[in-house]
Short mmCIF file of C-alpha atoms in Angstrom, two decimals:
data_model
loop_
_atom_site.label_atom_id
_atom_site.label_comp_id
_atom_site.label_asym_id
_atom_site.label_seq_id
_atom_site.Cartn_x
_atom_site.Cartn_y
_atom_site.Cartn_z
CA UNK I 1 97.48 87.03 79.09
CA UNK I 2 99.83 86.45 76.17
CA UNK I 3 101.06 82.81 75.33
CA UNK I 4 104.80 82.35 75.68
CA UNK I 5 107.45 79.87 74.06
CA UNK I 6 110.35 79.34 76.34
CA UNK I 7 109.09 75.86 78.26
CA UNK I 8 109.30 73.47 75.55
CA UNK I 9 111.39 70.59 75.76
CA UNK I 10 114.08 69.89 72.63
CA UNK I 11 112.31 67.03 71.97
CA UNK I 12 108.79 68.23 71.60
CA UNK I 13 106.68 68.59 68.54
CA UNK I 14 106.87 72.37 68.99
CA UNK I 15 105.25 73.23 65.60
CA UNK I 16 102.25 71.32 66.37
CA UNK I 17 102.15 71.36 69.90
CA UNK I 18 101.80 75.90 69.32
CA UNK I 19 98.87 75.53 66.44
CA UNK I 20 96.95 73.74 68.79
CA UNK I 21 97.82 75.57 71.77
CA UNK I 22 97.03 79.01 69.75
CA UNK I 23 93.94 77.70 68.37
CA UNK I 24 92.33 76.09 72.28
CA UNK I 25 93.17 79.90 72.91
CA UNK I 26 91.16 81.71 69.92
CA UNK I 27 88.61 78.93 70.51
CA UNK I 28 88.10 80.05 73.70
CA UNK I 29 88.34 83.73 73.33
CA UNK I 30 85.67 83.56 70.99
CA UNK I 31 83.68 80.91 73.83
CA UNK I 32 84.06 77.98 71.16
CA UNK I 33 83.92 75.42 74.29
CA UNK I 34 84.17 72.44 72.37
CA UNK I 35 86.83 73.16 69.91
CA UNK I 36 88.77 74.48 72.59
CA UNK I 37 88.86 70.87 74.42
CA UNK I 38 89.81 69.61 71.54
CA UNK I 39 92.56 71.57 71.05
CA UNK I 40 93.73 71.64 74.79
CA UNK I 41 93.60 67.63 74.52
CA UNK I 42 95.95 67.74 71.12
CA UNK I 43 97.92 69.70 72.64
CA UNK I 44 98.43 67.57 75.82
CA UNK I 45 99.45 64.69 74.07
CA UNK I 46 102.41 66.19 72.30
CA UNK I 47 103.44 68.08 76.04
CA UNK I 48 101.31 68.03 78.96
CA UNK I 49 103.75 70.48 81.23
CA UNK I 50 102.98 73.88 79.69
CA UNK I 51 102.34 76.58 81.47
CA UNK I 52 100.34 78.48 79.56
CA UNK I 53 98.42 75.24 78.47
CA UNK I 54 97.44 74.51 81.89
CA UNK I 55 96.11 77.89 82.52
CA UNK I 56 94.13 77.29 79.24
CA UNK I 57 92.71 74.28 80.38
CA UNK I 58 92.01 75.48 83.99
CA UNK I 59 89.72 77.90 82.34
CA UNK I 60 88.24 75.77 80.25
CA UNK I 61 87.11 73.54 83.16
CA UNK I 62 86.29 76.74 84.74
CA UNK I 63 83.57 77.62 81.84
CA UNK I 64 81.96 74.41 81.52
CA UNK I 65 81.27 74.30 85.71
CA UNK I 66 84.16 71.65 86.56
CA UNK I 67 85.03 73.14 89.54
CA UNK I 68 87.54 70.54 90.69
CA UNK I 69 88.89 69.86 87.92
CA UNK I 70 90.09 73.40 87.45
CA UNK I 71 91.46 73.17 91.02
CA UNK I 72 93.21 70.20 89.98
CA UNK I 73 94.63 72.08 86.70
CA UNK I 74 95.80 74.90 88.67
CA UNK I 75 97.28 72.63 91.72
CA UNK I 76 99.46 70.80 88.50
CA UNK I 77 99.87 74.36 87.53
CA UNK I 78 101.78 75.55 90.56
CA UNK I 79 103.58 72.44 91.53
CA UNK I 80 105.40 72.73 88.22
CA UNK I 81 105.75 76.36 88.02
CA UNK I 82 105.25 78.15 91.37
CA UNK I 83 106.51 81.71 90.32
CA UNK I 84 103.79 81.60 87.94
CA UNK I 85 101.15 83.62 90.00
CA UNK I 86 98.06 82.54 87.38
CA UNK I 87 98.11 79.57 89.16
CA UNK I 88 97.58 81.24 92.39
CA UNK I 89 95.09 83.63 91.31
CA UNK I 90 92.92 81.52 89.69
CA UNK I 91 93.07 78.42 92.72
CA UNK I 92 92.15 81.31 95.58
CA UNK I 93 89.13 82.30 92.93
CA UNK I 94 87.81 78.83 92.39
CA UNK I 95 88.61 78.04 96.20
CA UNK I 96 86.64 80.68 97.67
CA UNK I 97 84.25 79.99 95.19
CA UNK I 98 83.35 76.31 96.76
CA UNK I 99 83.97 77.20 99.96
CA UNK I 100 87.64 76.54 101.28
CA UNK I 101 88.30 79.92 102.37
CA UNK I 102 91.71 79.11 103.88
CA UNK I 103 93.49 77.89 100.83
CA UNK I 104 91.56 80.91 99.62
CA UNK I 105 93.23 83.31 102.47
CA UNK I 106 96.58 81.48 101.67
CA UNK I 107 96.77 81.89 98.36
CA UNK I 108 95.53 85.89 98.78
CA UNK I 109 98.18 86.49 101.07
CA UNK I 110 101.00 84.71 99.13
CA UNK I 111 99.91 86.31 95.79
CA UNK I 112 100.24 89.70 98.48
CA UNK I 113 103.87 88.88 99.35
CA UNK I 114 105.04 88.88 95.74
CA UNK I 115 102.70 91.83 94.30
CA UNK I 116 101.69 93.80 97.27
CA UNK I 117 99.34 96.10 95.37
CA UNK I 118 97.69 93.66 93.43
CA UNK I 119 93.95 94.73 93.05
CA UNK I 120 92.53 90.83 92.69
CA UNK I 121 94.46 89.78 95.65
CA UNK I 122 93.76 92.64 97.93
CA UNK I 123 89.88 92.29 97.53
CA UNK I 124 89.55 88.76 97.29
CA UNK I 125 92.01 88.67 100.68
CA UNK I 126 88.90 91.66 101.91
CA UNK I 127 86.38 89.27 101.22
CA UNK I 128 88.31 86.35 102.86
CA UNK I 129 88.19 88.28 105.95
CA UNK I 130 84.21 89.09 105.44
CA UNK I 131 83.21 85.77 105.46
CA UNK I 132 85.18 84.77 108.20
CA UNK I 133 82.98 88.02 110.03
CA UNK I 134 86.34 89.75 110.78
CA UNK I 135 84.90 93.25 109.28
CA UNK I 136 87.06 95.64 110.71
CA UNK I 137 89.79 93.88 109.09
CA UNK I 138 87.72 93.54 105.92
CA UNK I 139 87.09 97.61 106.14
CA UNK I 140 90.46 98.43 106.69
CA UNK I 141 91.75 96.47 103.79
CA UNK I 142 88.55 97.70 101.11
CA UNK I 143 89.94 100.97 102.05
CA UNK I 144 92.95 100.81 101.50
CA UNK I 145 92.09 98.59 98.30
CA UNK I 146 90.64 102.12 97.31
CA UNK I 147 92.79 104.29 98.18
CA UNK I 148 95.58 102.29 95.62
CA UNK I 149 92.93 101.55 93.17
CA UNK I 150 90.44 104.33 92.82
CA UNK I 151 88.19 103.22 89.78
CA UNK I 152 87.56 99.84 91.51
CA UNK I 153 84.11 100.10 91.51
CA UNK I 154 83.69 96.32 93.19
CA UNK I 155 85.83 96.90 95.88
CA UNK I 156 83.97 100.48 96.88
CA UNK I 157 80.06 97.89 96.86
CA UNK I 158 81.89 95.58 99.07
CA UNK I 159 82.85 98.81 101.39
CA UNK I 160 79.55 99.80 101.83
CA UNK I 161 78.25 96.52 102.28
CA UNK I 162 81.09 96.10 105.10
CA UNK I 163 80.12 99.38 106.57
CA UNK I 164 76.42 98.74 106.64
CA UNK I 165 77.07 95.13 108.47
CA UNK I 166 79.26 97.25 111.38
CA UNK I 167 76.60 99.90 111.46
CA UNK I 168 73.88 97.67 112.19
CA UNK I 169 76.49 95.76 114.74
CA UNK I 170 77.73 99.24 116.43
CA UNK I 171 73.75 100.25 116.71
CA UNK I 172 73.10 96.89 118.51
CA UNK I 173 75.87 97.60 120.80
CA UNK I 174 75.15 101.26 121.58
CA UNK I 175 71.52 99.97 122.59
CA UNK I 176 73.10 97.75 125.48
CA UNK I 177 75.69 100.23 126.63
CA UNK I 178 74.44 104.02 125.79
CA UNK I 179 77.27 105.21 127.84
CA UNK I 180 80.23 103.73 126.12
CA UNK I 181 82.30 106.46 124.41
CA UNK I 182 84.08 103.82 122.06
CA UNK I 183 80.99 102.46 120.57
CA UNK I 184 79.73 106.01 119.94
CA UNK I 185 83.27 106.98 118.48
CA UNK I 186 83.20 103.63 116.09
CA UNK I 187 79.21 105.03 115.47
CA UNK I 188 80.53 108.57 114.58
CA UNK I 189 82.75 107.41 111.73
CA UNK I 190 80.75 104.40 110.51
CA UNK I 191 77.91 106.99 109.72
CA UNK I 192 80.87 109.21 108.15
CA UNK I 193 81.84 106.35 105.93
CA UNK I 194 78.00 105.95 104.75
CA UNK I 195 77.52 109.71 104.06
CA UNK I 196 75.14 109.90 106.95
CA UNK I 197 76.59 113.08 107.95
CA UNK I 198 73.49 114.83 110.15
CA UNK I 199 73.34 111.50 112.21
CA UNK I 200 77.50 111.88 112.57
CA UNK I 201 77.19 114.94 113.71
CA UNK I 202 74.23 114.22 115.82
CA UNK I 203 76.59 111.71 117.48
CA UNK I 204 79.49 113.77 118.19
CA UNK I 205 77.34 116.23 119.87
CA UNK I 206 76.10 113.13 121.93
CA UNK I 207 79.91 112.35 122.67
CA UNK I 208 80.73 116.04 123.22
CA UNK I 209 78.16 115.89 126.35
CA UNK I 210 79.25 112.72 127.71
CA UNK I 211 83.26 113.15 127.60
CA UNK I 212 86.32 115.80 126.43
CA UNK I 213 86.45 115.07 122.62
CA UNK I 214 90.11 114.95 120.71
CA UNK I 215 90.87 116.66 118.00
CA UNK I 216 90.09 113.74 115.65
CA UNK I 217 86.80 113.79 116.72
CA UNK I 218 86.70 117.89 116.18
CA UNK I 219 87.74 117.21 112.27
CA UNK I 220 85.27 114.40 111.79
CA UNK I 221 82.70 116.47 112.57
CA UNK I 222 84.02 119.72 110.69
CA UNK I 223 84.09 117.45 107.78
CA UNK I 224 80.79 116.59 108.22
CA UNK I 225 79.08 120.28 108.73
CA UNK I 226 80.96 120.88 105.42
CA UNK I 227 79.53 117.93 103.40
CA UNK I 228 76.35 119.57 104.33
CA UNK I 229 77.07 122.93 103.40
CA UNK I 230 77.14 124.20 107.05
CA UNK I 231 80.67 126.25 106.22
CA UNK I 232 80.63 129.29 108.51
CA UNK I 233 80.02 126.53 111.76
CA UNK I 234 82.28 123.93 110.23
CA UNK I 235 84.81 126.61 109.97
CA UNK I 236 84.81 127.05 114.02
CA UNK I 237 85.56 123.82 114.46
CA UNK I 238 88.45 123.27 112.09
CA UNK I 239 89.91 125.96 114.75
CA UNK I 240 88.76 124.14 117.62
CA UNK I 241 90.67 120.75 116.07
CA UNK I 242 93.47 122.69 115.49
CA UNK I 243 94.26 123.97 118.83
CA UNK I 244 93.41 120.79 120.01
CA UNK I 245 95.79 118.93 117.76
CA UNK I 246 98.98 121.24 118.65
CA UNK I 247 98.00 120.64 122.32
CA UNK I 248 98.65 116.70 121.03
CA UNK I 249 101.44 117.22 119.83
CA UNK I 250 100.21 116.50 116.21
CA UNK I 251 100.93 119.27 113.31
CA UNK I 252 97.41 119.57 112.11
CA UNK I 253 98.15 118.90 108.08
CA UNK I 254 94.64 117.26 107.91
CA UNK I 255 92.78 120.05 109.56
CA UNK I 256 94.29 122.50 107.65
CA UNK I 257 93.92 121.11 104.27
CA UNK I 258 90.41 120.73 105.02
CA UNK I 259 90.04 123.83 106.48
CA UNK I 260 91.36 125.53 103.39
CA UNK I 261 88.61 123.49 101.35
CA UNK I 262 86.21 124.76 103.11
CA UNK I 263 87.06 128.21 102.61
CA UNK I 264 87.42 127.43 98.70
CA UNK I 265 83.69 126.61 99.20
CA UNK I 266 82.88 129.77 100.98
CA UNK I 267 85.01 131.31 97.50
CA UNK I 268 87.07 132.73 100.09
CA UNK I 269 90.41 132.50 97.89
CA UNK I 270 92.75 134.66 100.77
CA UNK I 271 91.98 131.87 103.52
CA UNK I 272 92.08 129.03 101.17
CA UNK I 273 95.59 130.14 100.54
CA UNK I 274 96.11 131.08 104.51
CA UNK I 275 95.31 127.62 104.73
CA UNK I 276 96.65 125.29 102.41
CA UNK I 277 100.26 127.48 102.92
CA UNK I 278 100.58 126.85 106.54
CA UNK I 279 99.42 123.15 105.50
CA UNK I 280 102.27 123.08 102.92
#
């Protein structure tokens, strides 16, 4: 970010203390390493409290390897100015980074509190929850990591990564307990989620034979006859989830608006609108 001039003392050498402070910054930009350090230390001895300074440094240590001393620089960093969320951003980095994933999780979650949509935060907190093998919790949040920041490319590899892990966990599962409608409901989607969309609907059928399906279920696999151009069956059941769904209790607005995309596929522009009107 920017450098900024409101934390000087009146007594500092202010003149100096900024042409060193702008030139450790250039220096690094341009990955000078050694100029920068001399600059940062210049700098330092005229005022050592600055902000913006100690976020300098922090990366300095930070591209020569010093892992700890960057932790150290951002620690100073946040004990002197904790509303300055740099600090926090760049300590749950470095910490997950060598290991201590719950200063790692802590800082996530605090960074969380004050910017709740903050993309860094939200898939470093997704990760956090990976390595600590809770990957429901780490799907949930990737997704909705996605959902708020759509061109994150990293955060859509780390979904299929989680949903790959759960896959092979869900198969393992079904294996030892065939019968269990749960595991074959969790199976159902997690194939979904990986575009494996003959072996979702493969599984529904499964679940169809062994219990009453909901109309959940019904638009899962409607959605997945469409992705595979099966339009004319997936249309039958988008009716069949429908019904379903008002015998819920639920108004359908997913169902219909997928309904109405399938008939846009079909180029069938009167139930489209039929459709996506009654969705509306």
């Amino acid at each position: 970010g920017g450098l900024r001039y409101e934390f000087f003392p009146k007594d500092a050498d202010m003149d100096n203390f900024i042409e060193y402070r702008d030139d450790a910054h250039v220096a690094l930009t341009s990955n000078n390493l050694d100029y920068s350090y001399e600059c940062l230390l210049a700098a330092q001895k005229l005022y050592t409290n600055d902000p913006d300074l100690l976020r300098l440094l922090g990366t300095y240590f930070v591209r020569v390897g010093e892992n700890e001393q960057a932790i150290d620089t951002f620690n100073k960093l946040i004990d002197i100015y904790p509303a300055d969320i740099d600090g926090f951003i760049n300590r749950a980095k470095l910490t997950f980074e060598t290991g201590d994933m719950n200063q790692a999780f802590s800082d996530y979650q605090y960074i969380l509190e004050q910017m709740p949509d903050h993309l860094q935060a939200m898939n470093g907190l997704a990760r956090c929850y990976l390595s600590y093998n809770r990957l429901f919790e780490a799907k949930i949040l990737f997704e909705i990591t996605i959902e708020k920041h759509p061109y994150d490319l990293d955060s859509r590899i780390w979904l299929y990564k989680v949903n790959k892990l759960l896959l092979e966990n869900t198969l393992n599962e079904v294996a030892c307990s065939p019968s269990n409608i749960e595991l074959k409901l969790t199976l159902a989607q997690l194939y979904y989620d990986l575009e494996l969309d003959q072996e979702c609907c493969q599984t529904i059928r499964e679940i169809q034979s062994l219990s009453t399906l909901h109309s959940d279920m019904f638009l899962l696999w409607g959605k997945a006859l469409s992705k595979q151009g099966q339009l004319k069956e997936c249309l039958k059941i988008f009716n069949k989830a429908f019904d379903l769904a008002q015998g819920e209790g639920l108004n359908g607005f997913d169902i219909l608006v997928e309904h109405g995309i399938a008939h846009l596929k079909l180029k069938n522009g009167k139930g489209a609108i039929s459709k996506l009107s009654e969705a509306l």
